[in-house]
PDB file of C-alpha atoms and ligand atoms in Angstrom:
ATOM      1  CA  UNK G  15      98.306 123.316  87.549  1.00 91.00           C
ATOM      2  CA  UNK G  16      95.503 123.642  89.598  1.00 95.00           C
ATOM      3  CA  UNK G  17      95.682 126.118  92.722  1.00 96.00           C
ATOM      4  CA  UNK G  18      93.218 126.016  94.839  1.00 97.00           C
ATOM      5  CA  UNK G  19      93.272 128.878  97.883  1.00 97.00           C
ATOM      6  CA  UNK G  20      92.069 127.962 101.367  1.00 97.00           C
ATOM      7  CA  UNK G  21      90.768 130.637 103.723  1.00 94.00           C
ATOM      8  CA  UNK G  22      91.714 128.109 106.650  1.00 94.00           C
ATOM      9  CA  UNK G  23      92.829 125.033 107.565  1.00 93.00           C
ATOM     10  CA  UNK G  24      89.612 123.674 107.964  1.00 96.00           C
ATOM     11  CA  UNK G  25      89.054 124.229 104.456  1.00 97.00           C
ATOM     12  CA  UNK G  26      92.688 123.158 103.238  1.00 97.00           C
ATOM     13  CA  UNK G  27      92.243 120.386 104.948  1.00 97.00           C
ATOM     14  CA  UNK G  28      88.389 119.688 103.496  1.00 97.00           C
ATOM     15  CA  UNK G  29      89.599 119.718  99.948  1.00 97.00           C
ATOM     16  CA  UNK G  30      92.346 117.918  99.970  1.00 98.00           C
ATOM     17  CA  UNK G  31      90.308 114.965 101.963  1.00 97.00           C
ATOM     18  CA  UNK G  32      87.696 115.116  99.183  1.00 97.00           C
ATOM     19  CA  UNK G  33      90.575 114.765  96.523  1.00 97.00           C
ATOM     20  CA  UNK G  34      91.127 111.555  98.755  1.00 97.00           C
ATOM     21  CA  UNK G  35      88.167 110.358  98.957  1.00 95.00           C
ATOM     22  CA  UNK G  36      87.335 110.834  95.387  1.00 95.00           C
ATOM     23  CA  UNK G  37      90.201 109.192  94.535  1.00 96.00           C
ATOM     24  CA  UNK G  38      90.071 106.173  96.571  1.00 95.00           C
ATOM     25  CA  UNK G  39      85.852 106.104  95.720  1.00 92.00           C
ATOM     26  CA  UNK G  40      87.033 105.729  91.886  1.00 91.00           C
ATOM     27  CA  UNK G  41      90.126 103.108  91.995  1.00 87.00           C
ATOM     28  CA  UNK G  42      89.429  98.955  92.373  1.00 89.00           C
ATOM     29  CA  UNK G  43      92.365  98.889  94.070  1.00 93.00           C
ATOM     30  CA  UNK G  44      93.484 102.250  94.860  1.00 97.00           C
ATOM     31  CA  UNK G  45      97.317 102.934  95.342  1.00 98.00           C
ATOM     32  CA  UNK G  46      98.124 106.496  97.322  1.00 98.00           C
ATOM     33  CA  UNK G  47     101.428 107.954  98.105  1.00 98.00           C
ATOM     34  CA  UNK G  48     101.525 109.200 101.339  1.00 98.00           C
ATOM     35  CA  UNK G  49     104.038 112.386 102.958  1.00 98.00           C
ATOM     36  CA  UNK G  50     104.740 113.569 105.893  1.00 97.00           C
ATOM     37  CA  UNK G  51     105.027 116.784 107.788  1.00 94.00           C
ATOM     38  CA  UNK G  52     103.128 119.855 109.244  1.00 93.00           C
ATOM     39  CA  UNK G  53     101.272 120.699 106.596  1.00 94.00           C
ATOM     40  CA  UNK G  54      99.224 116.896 105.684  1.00 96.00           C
ATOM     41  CA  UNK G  55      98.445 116.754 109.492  1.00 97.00           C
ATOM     42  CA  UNK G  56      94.909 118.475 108.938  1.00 97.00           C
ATOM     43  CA  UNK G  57      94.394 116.512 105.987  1.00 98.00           C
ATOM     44  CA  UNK G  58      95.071 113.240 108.035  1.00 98.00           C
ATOM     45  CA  UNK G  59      92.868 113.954 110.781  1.00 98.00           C
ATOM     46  CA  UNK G  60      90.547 114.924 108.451  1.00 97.00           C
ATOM     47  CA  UNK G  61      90.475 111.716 106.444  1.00 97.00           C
ATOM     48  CA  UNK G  62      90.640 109.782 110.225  1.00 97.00           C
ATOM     49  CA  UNK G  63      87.181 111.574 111.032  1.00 96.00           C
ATOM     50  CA  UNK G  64      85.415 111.257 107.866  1.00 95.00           C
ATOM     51  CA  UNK G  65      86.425 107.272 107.698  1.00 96.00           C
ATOM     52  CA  UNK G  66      84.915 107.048 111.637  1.00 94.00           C
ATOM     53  CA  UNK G  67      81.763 108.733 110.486  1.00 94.00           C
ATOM     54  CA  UNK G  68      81.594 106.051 107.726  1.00 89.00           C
ATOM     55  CA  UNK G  69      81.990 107.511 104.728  1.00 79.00           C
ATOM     56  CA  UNK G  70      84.663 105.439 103.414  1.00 88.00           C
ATOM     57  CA  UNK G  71      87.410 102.700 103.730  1.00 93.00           C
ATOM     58  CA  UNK G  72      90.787 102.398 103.186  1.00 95.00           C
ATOM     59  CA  UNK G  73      90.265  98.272 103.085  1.00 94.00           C
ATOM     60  CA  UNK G  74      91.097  98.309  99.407  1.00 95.00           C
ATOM     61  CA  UNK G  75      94.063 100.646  99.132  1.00 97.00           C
ATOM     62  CA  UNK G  76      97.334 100.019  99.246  1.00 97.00           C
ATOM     63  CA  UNK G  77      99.440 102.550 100.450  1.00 98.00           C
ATOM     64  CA  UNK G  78     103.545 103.957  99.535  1.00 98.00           C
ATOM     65  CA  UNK G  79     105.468 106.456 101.859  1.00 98.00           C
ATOM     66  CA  UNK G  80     107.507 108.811  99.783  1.00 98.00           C
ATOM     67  CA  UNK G  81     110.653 109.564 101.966  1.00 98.00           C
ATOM     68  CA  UNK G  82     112.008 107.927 105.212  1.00 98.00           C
ATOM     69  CA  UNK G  83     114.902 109.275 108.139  1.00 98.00           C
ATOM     70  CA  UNK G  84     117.979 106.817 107.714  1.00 98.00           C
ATOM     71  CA  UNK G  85     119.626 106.185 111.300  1.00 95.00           C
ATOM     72  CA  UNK G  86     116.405 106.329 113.850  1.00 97.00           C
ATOM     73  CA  UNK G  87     116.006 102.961 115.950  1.00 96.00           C
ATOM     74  CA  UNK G  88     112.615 101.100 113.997  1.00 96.00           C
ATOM     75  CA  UNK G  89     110.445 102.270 117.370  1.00 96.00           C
ATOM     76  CA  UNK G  90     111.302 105.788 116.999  1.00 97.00           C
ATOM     77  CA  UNK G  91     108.315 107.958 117.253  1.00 96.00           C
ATOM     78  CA  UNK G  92     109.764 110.151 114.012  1.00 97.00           C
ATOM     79  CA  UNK G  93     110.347 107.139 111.944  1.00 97.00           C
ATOM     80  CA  UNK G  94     107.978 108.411 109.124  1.00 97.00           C
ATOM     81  CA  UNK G  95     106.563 104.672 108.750  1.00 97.00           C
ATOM     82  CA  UNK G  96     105.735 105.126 112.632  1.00 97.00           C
ATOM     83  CA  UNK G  97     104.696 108.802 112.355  1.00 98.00           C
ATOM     84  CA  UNK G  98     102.208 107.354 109.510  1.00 98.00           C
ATOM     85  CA  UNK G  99     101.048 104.854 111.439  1.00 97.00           C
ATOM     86  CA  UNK G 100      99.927 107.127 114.130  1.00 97.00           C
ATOM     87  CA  UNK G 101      98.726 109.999 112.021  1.00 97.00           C
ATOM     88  CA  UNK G 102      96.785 107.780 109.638  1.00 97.00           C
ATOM     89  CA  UNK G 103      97.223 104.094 108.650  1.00 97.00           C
ATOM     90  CA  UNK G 104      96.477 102.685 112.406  1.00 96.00           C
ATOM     91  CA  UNK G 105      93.246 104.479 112.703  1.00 96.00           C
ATOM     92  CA  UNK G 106      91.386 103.926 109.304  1.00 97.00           C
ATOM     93  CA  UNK G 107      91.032 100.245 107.865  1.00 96.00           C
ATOM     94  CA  UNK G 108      94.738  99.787 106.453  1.00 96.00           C
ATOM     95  CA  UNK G 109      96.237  97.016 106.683  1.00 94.00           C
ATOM     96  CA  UNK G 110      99.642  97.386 108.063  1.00 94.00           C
ATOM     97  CA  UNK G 111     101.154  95.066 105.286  1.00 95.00           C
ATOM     98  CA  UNK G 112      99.600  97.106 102.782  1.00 97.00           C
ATOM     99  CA  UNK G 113     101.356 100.527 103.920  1.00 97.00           C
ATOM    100  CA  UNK G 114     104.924 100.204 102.115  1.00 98.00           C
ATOM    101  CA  UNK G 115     108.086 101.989 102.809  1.00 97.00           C
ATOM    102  CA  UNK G 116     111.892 101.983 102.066  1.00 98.00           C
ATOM    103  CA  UNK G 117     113.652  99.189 104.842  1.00 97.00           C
ATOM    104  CA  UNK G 118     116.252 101.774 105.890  1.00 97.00           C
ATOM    105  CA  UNK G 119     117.731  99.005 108.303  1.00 96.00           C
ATOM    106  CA  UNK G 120     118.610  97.004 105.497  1.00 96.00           C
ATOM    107  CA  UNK G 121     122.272  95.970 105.525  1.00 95.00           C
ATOM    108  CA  UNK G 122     122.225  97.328 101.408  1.00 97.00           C
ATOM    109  CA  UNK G 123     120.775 100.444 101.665  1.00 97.00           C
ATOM    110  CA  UNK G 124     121.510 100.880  98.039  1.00 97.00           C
ATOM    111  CA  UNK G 125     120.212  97.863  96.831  1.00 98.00           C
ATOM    112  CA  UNK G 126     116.658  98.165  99.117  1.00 98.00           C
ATOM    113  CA  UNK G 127     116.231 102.090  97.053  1.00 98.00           C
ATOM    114  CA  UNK G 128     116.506 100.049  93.982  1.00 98.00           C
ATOM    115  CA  UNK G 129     113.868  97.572  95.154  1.00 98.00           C
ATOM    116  CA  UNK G 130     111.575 100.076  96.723  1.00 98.00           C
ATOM    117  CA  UNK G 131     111.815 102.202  93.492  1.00 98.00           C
ATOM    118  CA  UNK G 132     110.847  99.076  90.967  1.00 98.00           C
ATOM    119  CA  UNK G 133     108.235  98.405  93.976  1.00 98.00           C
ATOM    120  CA  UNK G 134     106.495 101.870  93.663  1.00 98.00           C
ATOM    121  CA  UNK G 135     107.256 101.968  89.913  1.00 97.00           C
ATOM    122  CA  UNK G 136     105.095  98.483  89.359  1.00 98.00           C
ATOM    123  CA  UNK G 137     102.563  99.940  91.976  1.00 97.00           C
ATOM    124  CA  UNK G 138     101.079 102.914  89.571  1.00 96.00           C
ATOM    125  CA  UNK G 139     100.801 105.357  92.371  1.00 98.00           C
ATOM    126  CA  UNK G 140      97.474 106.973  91.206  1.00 97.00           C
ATOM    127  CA  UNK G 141      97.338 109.815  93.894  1.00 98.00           C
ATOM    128  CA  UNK G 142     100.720 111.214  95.956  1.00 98.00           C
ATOM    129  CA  UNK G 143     100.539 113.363  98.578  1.00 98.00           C
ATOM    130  CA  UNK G 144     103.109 116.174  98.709  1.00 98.00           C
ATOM    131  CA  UNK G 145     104.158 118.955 101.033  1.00 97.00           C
ATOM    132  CA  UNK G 146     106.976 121.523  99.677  1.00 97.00           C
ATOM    133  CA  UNK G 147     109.652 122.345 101.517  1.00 94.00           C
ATOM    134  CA  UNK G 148     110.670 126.196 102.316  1.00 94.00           C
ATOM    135  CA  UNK G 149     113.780 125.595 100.038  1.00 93.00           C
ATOM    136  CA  UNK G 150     111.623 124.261  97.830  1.00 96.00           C
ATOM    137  CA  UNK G 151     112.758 120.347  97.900  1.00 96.00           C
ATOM    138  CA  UNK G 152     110.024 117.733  97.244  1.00 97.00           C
ATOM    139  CA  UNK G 153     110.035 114.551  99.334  1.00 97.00           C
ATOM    140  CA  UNK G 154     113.709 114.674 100.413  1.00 97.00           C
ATOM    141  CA  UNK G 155     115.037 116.069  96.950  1.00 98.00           C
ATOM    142  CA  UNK G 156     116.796 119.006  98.295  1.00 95.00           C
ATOM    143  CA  UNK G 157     117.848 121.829  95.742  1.00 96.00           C
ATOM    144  CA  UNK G 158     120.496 120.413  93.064  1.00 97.00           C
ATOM    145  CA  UNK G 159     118.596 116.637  92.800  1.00 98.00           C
ATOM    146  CA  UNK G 160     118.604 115.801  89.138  1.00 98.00           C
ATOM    147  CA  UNK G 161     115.212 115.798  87.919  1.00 98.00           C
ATOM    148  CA  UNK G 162     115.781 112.313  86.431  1.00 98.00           C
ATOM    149  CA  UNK G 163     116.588 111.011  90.079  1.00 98.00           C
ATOM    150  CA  UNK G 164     115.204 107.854  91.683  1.00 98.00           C
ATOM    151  CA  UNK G 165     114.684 106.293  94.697  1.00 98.00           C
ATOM    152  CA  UNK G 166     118.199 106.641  96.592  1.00 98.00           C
ATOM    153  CA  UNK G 167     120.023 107.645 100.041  1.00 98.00           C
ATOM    154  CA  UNK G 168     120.337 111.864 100.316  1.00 98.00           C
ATOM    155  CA  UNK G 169     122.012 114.091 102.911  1.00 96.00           C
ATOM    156  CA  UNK G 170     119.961 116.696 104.308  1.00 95.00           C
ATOM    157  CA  UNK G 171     120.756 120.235 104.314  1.00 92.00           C
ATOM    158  CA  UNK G 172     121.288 122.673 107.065  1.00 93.00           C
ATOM    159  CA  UNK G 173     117.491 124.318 106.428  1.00 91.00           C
ATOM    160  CA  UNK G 174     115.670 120.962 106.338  1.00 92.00           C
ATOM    161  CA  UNK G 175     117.110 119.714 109.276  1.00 95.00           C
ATOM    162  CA  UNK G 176     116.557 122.810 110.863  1.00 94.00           C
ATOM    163  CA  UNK G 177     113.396 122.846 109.672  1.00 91.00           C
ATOM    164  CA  UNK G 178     112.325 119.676 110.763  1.00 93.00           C
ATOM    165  CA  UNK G 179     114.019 119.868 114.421  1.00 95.00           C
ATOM    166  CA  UNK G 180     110.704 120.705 115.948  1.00 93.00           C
ATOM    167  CA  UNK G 181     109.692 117.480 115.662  1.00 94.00           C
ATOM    168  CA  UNK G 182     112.424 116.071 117.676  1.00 96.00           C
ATOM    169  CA  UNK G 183     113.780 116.752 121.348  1.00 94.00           C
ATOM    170  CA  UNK G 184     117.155 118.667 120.236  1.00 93.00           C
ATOM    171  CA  UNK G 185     118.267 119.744 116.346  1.00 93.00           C
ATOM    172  CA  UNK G 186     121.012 117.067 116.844  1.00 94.00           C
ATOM    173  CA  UNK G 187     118.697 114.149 116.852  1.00 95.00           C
ATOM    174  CA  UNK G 188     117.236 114.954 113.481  1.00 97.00           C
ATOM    175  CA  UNK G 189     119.091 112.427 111.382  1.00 97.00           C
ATOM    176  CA  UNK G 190     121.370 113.669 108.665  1.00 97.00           C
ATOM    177  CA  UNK G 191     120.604 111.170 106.089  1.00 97.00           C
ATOM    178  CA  UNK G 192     117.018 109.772 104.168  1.00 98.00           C
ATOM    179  CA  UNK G 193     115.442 107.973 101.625  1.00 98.00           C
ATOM    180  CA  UNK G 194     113.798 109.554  99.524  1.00 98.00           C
ATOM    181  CA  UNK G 195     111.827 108.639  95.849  1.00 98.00           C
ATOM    182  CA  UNK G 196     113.495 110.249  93.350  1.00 98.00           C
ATOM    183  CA  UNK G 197     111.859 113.228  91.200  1.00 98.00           C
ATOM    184  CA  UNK G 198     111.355 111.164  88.471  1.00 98.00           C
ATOM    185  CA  UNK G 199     109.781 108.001  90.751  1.00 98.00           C
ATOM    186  CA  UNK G 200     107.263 110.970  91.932  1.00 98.00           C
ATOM    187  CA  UNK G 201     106.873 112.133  88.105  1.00 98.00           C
ATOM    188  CA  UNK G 202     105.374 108.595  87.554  1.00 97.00           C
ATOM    189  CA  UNK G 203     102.493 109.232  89.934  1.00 97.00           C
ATOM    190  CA  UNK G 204      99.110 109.986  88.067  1.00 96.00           C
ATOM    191  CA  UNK G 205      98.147 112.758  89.994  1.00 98.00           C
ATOM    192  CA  UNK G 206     100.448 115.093  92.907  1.00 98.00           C
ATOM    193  CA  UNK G 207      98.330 116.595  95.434  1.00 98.00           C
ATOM    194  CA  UNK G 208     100.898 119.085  96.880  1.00 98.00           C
ATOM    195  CA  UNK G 209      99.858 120.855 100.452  1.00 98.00           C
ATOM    196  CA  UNK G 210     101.261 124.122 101.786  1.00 97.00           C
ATOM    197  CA  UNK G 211     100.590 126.349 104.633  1.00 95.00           C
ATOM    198  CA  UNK G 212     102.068 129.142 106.101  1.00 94.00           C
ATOM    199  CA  UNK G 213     104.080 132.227 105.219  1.00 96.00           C
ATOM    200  CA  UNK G 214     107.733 130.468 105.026  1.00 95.00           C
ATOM    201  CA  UNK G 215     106.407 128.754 102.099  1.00 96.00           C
ATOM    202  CA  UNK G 216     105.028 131.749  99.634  1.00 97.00           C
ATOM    203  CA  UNK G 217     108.439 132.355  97.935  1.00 97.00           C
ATOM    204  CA  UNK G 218     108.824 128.659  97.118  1.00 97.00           C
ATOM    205  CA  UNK G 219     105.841 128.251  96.417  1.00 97.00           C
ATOM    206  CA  UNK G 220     105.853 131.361  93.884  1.00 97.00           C
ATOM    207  CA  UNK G 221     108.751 129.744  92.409  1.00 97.00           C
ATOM    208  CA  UNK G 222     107.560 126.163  92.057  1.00 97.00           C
ATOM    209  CA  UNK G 223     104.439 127.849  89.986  1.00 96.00           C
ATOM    210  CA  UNK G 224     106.034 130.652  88.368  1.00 95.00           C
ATOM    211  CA  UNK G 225     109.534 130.125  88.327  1.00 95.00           C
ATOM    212  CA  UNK G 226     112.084 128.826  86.015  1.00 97.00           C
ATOM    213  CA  UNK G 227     111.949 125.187  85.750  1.00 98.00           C
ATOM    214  CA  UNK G 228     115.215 124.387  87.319  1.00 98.00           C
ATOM    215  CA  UNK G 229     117.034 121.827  89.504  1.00 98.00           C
ATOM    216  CA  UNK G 230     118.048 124.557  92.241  1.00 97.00           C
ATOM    217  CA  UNK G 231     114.067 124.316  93.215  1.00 97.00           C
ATOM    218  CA  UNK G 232     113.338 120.942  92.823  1.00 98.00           C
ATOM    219  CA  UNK G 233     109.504 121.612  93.098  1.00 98.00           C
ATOM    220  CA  UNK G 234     109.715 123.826  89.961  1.00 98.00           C
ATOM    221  CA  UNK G 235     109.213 120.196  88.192  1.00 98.00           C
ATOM    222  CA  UNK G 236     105.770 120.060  88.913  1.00 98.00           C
ATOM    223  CA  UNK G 237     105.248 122.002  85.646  1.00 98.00           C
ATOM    224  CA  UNK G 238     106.244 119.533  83.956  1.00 98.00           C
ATOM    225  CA  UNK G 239     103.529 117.083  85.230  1.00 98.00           C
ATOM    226  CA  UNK G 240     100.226 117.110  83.556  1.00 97.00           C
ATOM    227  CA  UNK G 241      97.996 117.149  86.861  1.00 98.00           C
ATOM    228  CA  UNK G 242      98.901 118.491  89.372  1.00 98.00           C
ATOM    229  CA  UNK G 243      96.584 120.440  92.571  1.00 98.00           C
ATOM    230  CA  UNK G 244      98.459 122.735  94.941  1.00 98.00           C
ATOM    231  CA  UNK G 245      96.123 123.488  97.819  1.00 98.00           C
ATOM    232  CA  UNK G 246      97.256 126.761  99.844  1.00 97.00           C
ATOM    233  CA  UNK G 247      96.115 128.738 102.528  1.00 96.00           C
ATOM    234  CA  UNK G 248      96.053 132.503 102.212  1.00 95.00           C
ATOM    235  CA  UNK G 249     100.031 133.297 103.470  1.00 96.00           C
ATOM    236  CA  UNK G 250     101.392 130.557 101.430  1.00 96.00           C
ATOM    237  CA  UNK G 251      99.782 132.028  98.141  1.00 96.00           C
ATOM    238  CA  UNK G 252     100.182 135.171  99.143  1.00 94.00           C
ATOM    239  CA  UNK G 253     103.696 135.709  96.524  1.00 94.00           C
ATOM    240  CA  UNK G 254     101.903 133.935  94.190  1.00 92.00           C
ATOM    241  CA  UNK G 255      97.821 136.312  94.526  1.00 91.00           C
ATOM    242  CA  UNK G 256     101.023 139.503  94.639  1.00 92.00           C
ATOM    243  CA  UNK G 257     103.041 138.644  91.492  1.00 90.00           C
ATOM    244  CA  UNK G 258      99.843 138.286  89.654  1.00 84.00           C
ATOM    245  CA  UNK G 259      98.940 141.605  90.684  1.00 73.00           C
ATOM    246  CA  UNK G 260      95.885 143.910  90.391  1.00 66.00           C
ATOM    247  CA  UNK G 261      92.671 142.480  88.628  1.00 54.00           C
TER     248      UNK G 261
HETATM  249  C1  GLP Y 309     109.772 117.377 105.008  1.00 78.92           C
HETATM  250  C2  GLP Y 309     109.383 116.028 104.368  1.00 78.92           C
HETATM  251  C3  GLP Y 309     108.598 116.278 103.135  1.00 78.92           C
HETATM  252  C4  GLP Y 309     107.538 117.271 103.533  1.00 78.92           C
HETATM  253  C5  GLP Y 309     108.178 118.623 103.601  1.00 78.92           C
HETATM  254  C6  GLP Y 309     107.307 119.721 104.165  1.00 78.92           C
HETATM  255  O1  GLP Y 309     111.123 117.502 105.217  1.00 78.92           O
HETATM  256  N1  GLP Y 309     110.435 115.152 104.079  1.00 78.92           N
HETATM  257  O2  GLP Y 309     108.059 115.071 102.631  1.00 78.92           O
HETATM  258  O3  GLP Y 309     106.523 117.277 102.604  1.00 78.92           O
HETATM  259  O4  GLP Y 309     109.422 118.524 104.250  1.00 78.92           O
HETATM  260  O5  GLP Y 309     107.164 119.581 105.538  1.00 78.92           O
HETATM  261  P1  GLP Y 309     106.148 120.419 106.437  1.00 78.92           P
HETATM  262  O6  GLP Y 309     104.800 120.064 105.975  1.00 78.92           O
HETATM  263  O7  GLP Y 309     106.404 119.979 107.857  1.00 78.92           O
HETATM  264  O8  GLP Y 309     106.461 121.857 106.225  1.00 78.92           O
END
């Protein structure tokens, strides 16, 4: 794995937006996964600036979100297509038929994960985004999701929700169920570009890296994948600079 340590956000965000640019410079027809959350924010307002000053286009890429709420109305601001949307696709040169997510209004919710998962499958996701979560879930694999898990409807846990209630106007509106790809849909992706800032995140973090490869941390599977970056800022590596100790 490669860890890269960022002394800011500036410069978190900087690298990982030349990851994305490099990566959507090489491919024809470039296919990127994209997350949501806290920590990809820089990165997207990053990627927003550097496409307004020219210096690239997302005409050619097609893009796949890698989790979704189940039970927000389709205008809600936190539906992760329309968080997207505002954070990223609407102000570069994407297409909005060629950003892709789960239909989580579909009367078969089942069925739809099945079709989303052969659609990202047949994609080839070259580059997916990731953030970590502070129990260490990827996407909306929450600790316990088999590692050979696909696309498919999970509850969230107490910390996640909890976790992600600052995005909405009370706890209770933060919806209880998702979509989310499945560890081994995200295993498929040619490279994972995982982001994480801030001190909640050092222990999973250390774990992910350093850990036993285990279901209880789902992100502990990214050892398994042959390339994967982790970009960090200072407090989120900070377990990880510690357990390596002196020297
Ligand atoms: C959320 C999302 C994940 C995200 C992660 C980290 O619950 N479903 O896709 O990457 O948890 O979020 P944040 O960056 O806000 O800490």
């Amino acid at each position: 794995m490669e860890v890269v340590i960022a002394s800011n956000t500036d410069e978190m965000a900087a690298r990982a937006a030349g990851i994305v640019e490099s990566f959507l410079g090489s491919a024809v027809s470039p296919v990127l996964g994209l997350a949501t959350g806290a920590s990809v924010q820089p990165l997207y307002r990053e990627l927003v600036r550097r496409h307004r000053e020219g210096s690239f286009s997302f005409a050619a890429t097609r893009a796949f979100l890698l989790d979704e709420y189940v039970g927000l109305h389709p205008h809600h601001p936190q539906l992760y297509r329309n968080v997207v949307r505002a954070e990223l696709t609407g102000q570069v040169d994407l297409r909005p038929t060629r950003l892709c997510s789960p239909d989580v209004h579909a009367a078969d919710l089942e069925e739809e994960c099945a079709r989303y998962d052969r659609r990202v499958r047949r994609a080839r996701i070259g580059l997916q985004i990731l953030g970590i979560g502070r129990n260490g879930h990827l996407a909306f694999n929450e600790p316990g999701s088999a590692f050979d898990s696909r696309t498919r409807v999970v509850r969230l846990t107490a910390t996640t929700r909890a976790d992600n209630a600052c995005f909405f106007d009370s706890p209770d509106e933060v919806p209880r169920r998702a979509v989310t790809q499945g560890l081994d849909t995200i295993m498929e992706t040619g490279h994972l570009m995982v982001i994480a800032s801030g001190a909640a995140k050092a222990a999973a973090v250390l774990s992910a890296l350093r850990g036993p490869v285990t279901e209880t941390l789902p992100a502990s599977i990214l050892q398994m994948h042959p390339r994967v970056t982790l970009i960090l800022d200072r407090q989120a590596a900070k377990a990880v600079v510690d357990s390596a100790g002196p020297g």
